[in-house]
Amino acid sequence: MHKNDNIEAVVQEWTAKANNDLLNASHTLKLGKRCPTDTVCFHAQQCVEKYIKAFLVAENIKFPRTHDIEVLVSLLHKHIRFPLTVEQQRQLTVYASAARYPGFSEPISLAEAKEAVKIARRVKKEIQKLLE
């Protein structure tokens, strides 16, 4: 097995997991008013995180164990224009941890959860282009 074959397999594992997170978030949104928006946002964040990590693996860029989207984006080559604002990156990071536990101050609206899924889809699309 060539080293590149192994990298490609790891990238495929990351993207498969990311796709499962996006599928879970998208499906859960269909619950409408009964939708657990915190769960949707968590899975949207996970999708974004895993797609970034897949790309970092493909580029042979080491990354720390973190859920911080801003930290992961900072590791990308400067010529890559990432499709999220710093504010969006920070909000996604909140979904990875704070929104999953009691004490998160504000409930997440259905509109906010839909936006998180929309962002995850956009990141998926952009990173898939980069991976081609």
PDB file of C-alpha atoms in Angstrom:
ATOM      1  CA  MET A   1       0.000   0.000   0.000  1.00  0.00           C
ATOM      2  CA  HIS A   2       1.342   3.408  -0.942  1.00  0.00           C
ATOM      3  CA  LYS A   3       1.422   6.239   1.573  1.00  0.00           C
ATOM      4  CA  ASN A   4      -0.974   8.246  -0.636  1.00  0.00           C
ATOM      5  CA  ASP A   5      -3.429   5.331  -0.660  1.00  0.00           C
ATOM      6  CA  ASN A   6      -3.465   5.465   3.130  1.00  0.00           C
ATOM      7  CA  ILE A   7      -4.013   9.240   3.140  1.00  0.00           C
ATOM      8  CA  GLU A   8      -6.869   8.864   0.680  1.00  0.00           C
ATOM      9  CA  ALA A   9      -8.472   6.205   2.880  1.00  0.00           C
ATOM     10  CA  VAL A  10      -8.217   8.419   5.969  1.00  0.00           C
ATOM     11  CA  VAL A  11      -9.702  11.364   4.055  1.00  0.00           C
ATOM     12  CA  GLN A  12     -12.592   9.138   2.971  1.00  0.00           C
ATOM     13  CA  GLU A  13     -13.153   8.067   6.586  1.00  0.00           C
ATOM     14  CA  TRP A  14     -13.320  11.703   7.734  1.00  0.00           C
ATOM     15  CA  THR A  15     -15.706  12.688   4.944  1.00  0.00           C
ATOM     16  CA  ALA A  16     -17.938   9.647   5.543  1.00  0.00           C
ATOM     17  CA  LYS A  17     -18.274  10.605   9.220  1.00  0.00           C
ATOM     18  CA  ALA A  18     -18.919  14.241   8.235  1.00  0.00           C
ATOM     19  CA  ASN A  19     -21.624  13.157   5.802  1.00  0.00           C
ATOM     20  CA  ASN A  20     -23.292  11.100   8.538  1.00  0.00           C
ATOM     21  CA  ASP A  21     -23.350  14.160  10.796  1.00  0.00           C
ATOM     22  CA  LEU A  22     -24.916  16.252   8.039  1.00  0.00           C
ATOM     23  CA  LEU A  23     -27.479  13.547   7.313  1.00  0.00           C
ATOM     24  CA  ASN A  24     -28.375  13.367  10.996  1.00  0.00           C
ATOM     25  CA  ALA A  25     -28.733  17.161  11.273  1.00  0.00           C
ATOM     26  CA  SER A  26     -30.792  17.428   8.070  1.00  0.00           C
ATOM     27  CA  HIS A  27     -33.096  14.579   9.040  1.00  0.00           C
ATOM     28  CA  THR A  28     -33.633  15.918  12.557  1.00  0.00           C
ATOM     29  CA  LEU A  29     -34.647  19.333  11.179  1.00  0.00           C
ATOM     30  CA  LYS A  30     -37.701  17.633   9.666  1.00  0.00           C
ATOM     31  CA  LEU A  31     -39.185  17.388  13.158  1.00  0.00           C
ATOM     32  CA  GLY A  32     -40.092  21.068  12.875  1.00  0.00           C
ATOM     33  CA  LYS A  33     -41.297  22.517  16.178  1.00  0.00           C
ATOM     34  CA  ARG A  34     -40.307  19.306  17.992  1.00  0.00           C
ATOM     35  CA  CYS A  35     -36.759  19.531  16.617  1.00  0.00           C
ATOM     36  CA  PRO A  36     -33.951  19.362  19.194  1.00  0.00           C
ATOM     37  CA  THR A  37     -32.082  22.341  17.741  1.00  0.00           C
ATOM     38  CA  ASP A  38     -29.045  21.881  19.978  1.00  0.00           C
ATOM     39  CA  THR A  39     -28.507  18.419  18.494  1.00  0.00           C
ATOM     40  CA  VAL A  40     -28.909  19.720  14.950  1.00  0.00           C
ATOM     41  CA  CYS A  41     -26.333  22.450  15.583  1.00  0.00           C
ATOM     42  CA  PHE A  42     -23.927  19.981  17.195  1.00  0.00           C
ATOM     43  CA  HIS A  43     -24.067  17.702  14.156  1.00  0.00           C
ATOM     44  CA  ALA A  44     -23.703  20.661  11.774  1.00  0.00           C
ATOM     45  CA  GLN A  45     -20.578  21.707  13.678  1.00  0.00           C
ATOM     46  CA  GLN A  46     -19.256  18.155  13.579  1.00  0.00           C
ATOM     47  CA  CYS A  47     -19.762  18.036   9.813  1.00  0.00           C
ATOM     48  CA  VAL A  48     -17.778  21.248   9.350  1.00  0.00           C
ATOM     49  CA  GLU A  49     -15.036  20.123  11.738  1.00  0.00           C
ATOM     50  CA  LYS A  50     -14.629  16.745  10.052  1.00  0.00           C
ATOM     51  CA  TYR A  51     -14.560  18.194   6.537  1.00  0.00           C
ATOM     52  CA  ILE A  52     -11.823  20.620   7.574  1.00  0.00           C
ATOM     53  CA  LYS A  53      -9.879  17.781   9.183  1.00  0.00           C
ATOM     54  CA  ALA A  54     -10.300  15.679   6.032  1.00  0.00           C
ATOM     55  CA  PHE A  55      -8.772  18.481   3.994  1.00  0.00           C
ATOM     56  CA  LEU A  56      -5.941  18.954   6.496  1.00  0.00           C
ATOM     57  CA  VAL A  57      -5.169  15.223   6.250  1.00  0.00           C
ATOM     58  CA  ALA A  58      -5.184  15.447   2.444  1.00  0.00           C
ATOM     59  CA  GLU A  59      -2.735  18.362   2.630  1.00  0.00           C
ATOM     60  CA  ASN A  60      -0.577  16.526   5.195  1.00  0.00           C
ATOM     61  CA  ILE A  61      -1.103  19.306   7.753  1.00  0.00           C
ATOM     62  CA  LYS A  62      -0.979  18.194  11.376  1.00  0.00           C
ATOM     63  CA  PHE A  63      -3.777  19.444  13.617  1.00  0.00           C
ATOM     64  CA  PRO A  64      -4.485  19.331  17.355  1.00  0.00           C
ATOM     65  CA  ARG A  65      -7.351  17.474  18.964  1.00  0.00           C
ATOM     66  CA  THR A  66      -9.842  20.303  19.045  1.00  0.00           C
ATOM     67  CA  HIS A  67     -13.408  21.178  18.172  1.00  0.00           C
ATOM     68  CA  ASP A  68     -12.429  24.829  17.614  1.00  0.00           C
ATOM     69  CA  ILE A  69     -13.283  25.656  14.009  1.00  0.00           C
ATOM     70  CA  GLU A  70     -11.293  28.893  14.085  1.00  0.00           C
ATOM     71  CA  VAL A  71      -8.148  27.029  15.165  1.00  0.00           C
ATOM     72  CA  LEU A  72      -8.607  24.452  12.402  1.00  0.00           C
ATOM     73  CA  VAL A  73      -9.253  27.094   9.732  1.00  0.00           C
ATOM     74  CA  SER A  74      -6.097  28.939  10.835  1.00  0.00           C
ATOM     75  CA  LEU A  75      -4.075  25.874   9.804  1.00  0.00           C
ATOM     76  CA  LEU A  76      -5.242  26.064   6.191  1.00  0.00           C
ATOM     77  CA  HIS A  77      -2.870  27.497   3.620  1.00  0.00           C
ATOM     78  CA  LYS A  78      -3.357  31.248   3.311  1.00  0.00           C
ATOM     79  CA  HIS A  79      -4.337  31.015  -0.372  1.00  0.00           C
ATOM     80  CA  ILE A  80      -7.452  29.016   0.549  1.00  0.00           C
ATOM     81  CA  ARG A  81     -10.473  31.253   0.937  1.00  0.00           C
ATOM     82  CA  PHE A  82     -12.599  29.546   3.542  1.00  0.00           C
ATOM     83  CA  PRO A  83     -16.355  30.190   3.138  1.00  0.00           C
ATOM     84  CA  LEU A  84     -17.094  31.145   6.766  1.00  0.00           C
ATOM     85  CA  THR A  85     -16.714  34.393   8.647  1.00  0.00           C
ATOM     86  CA  VAL A  86     -14.818  34.369  11.945  1.00  0.00           C
ATOM     87  CA  GLU A  87     -18.154  34.944  13.681  1.00  0.00           C
ATOM     88  CA  GLN A  88     -19.641  31.832  12.013  1.00  0.00           C
ATOM     89  CA  GLN A  89     -16.566  29.814  12.947  1.00  0.00           C
ATOM     90  CA  ARG A  90     -16.885  30.882  16.580  1.00  0.00           C
ATOM     91  CA  GLN A  91     -20.630  30.163  16.671  1.00  0.00           C
ATOM     92  CA  LEU A  92     -20.070  26.654  15.318  1.00  0.00           C
ATOM     93  CA  THR A  93     -17.459  26.069  18.010  1.00  0.00           C
ATOM     94  CA  VAL A  94     -20.029  27.001  20.663  1.00  0.00           C
ATOM     95  CA  TYR A  95     -22.297  24.293  19.245  1.00  0.00           C
ATOM     96  CA  ALA A  96     -19.556  21.710  19.754  1.00  0.00           C
ATOM     97  CA  SER A  97     -19.488  22.066  23.495  1.00  0.00           C
ATOM     98  CA  ALA A  98     -21.483  24.719  25.332  1.00  0.00           C
ATOM     99  CA  ALA A  99     -24.752  24.036  23.512  1.00  0.00           C
ATOM    100  CA  ARG A 100     -24.591  20.353  24.414  1.00  0.00           C
ATOM    101  CA  TYR A 101     -24.707  20.810  28.177  1.00  0.00           C
ATOM    102  CA  PRO A 102     -27.074  22.372  30.717  1.00  0.00           C
ATOM    103  CA  GLY A 103     -26.469  26.019  31.455  1.00  0.00           C
ATOM    104  CA  PHE A 104     -26.259  27.184  27.852  1.00  0.00           C
ATOM    105  CA  SER A 105     -27.943  30.526  28.298  1.00  0.00           C
ATOM    106  CA  GLU A 106     -30.116  30.954  25.227  1.00  0.00           C
ATOM    107  CA  PRO A 107     -32.215  28.370  23.411  1.00  0.00           C
ATOM    108  CA  ILE A 108     -31.333  27.814  19.764  1.00  0.00           C
ATOM    109  CA  SER A 109     -34.124  28.764  17.383  1.00  0.00           C
ATOM    110  CA  LEU A 110     -35.233  26.541  14.528  1.00  0.00           C
ATOM    111  CA  ALA A 111     -34.073  29.264  12.115  1.00  0.00           C
ATOM    112  CA  GLU A 112     -30.601  29.225  13.693  1.00  0.00           C
ATOM    113  CA  ALA A 113     -30.451  25.430  13.415  1.00  0.00           C
ATOM    114  CA  LYS A 114     -31.451  25.641   9.731  1.00  0.00           C
ATOM    115  CA  GLU A 115     -28.692  28.209   9.167  1.00  0.00           C
ATOM    116  CA  ALA A 116     -26.135  25.912  10.834  1.00  0.00           C
ATOM    117  CA  VAL A 117     -27.094  23.099   8.444  1.00  0.00           C
ATOM    118  CA  LYS A 118     -26.920  25.486   5.491  1.00  0.00           C
ATOM    119  CA  ILE A 119     -23.394  26.475   6.567  1.00  0.00           C
ATOM    120  CA  ALA A 120     -22.384  22.820   6.906  1.00  0.00           C
ATOM    121  CA  ARG A 121     -23.640  22.104   3.385  1.00  0.00           C
ATOM    122  CA  ARG A 122     -21.665  25.066   2.029  1.00  0.00           C
ATOM    123  CA  VAL A 123     -18.462  23.906   3.755  1.00  0.00           C
ATOM    124  CA  LYS A 124     -18.992  20.367   2.446  1.00  0.00           C
ATOM    125  CA  LYS A 125     -19.385  21.663  -1.105  1.00  0.00           C
ATOM    126  CA  GLU A 126     -16.310  23.913  -0.926  1.00  0.00           C
ATOM    127  CA  ILE A 127     -14.052  21.298   0.622  1.00  0.00           C
ATOM    128  CA  GLN A 128     -15.201  18.639  -1.827  1.00  0.00           C
ATOM    129  CA  LYS A 129     -14.071  20.997  -4.617  1.00  0.00           C
ATOM    130  CA  LEU A 130     -10.685  21.408  -2.924  1.00  0.00           C
ATOM    131  CA  LEU A 131     -10.315  17.646  -2.503  1.00  0.00           C
ATOM    132  CA  GLU A 132     -10.879  16.957  -6.229  1.00  0.00           C
TER     133      GLU A 132
END
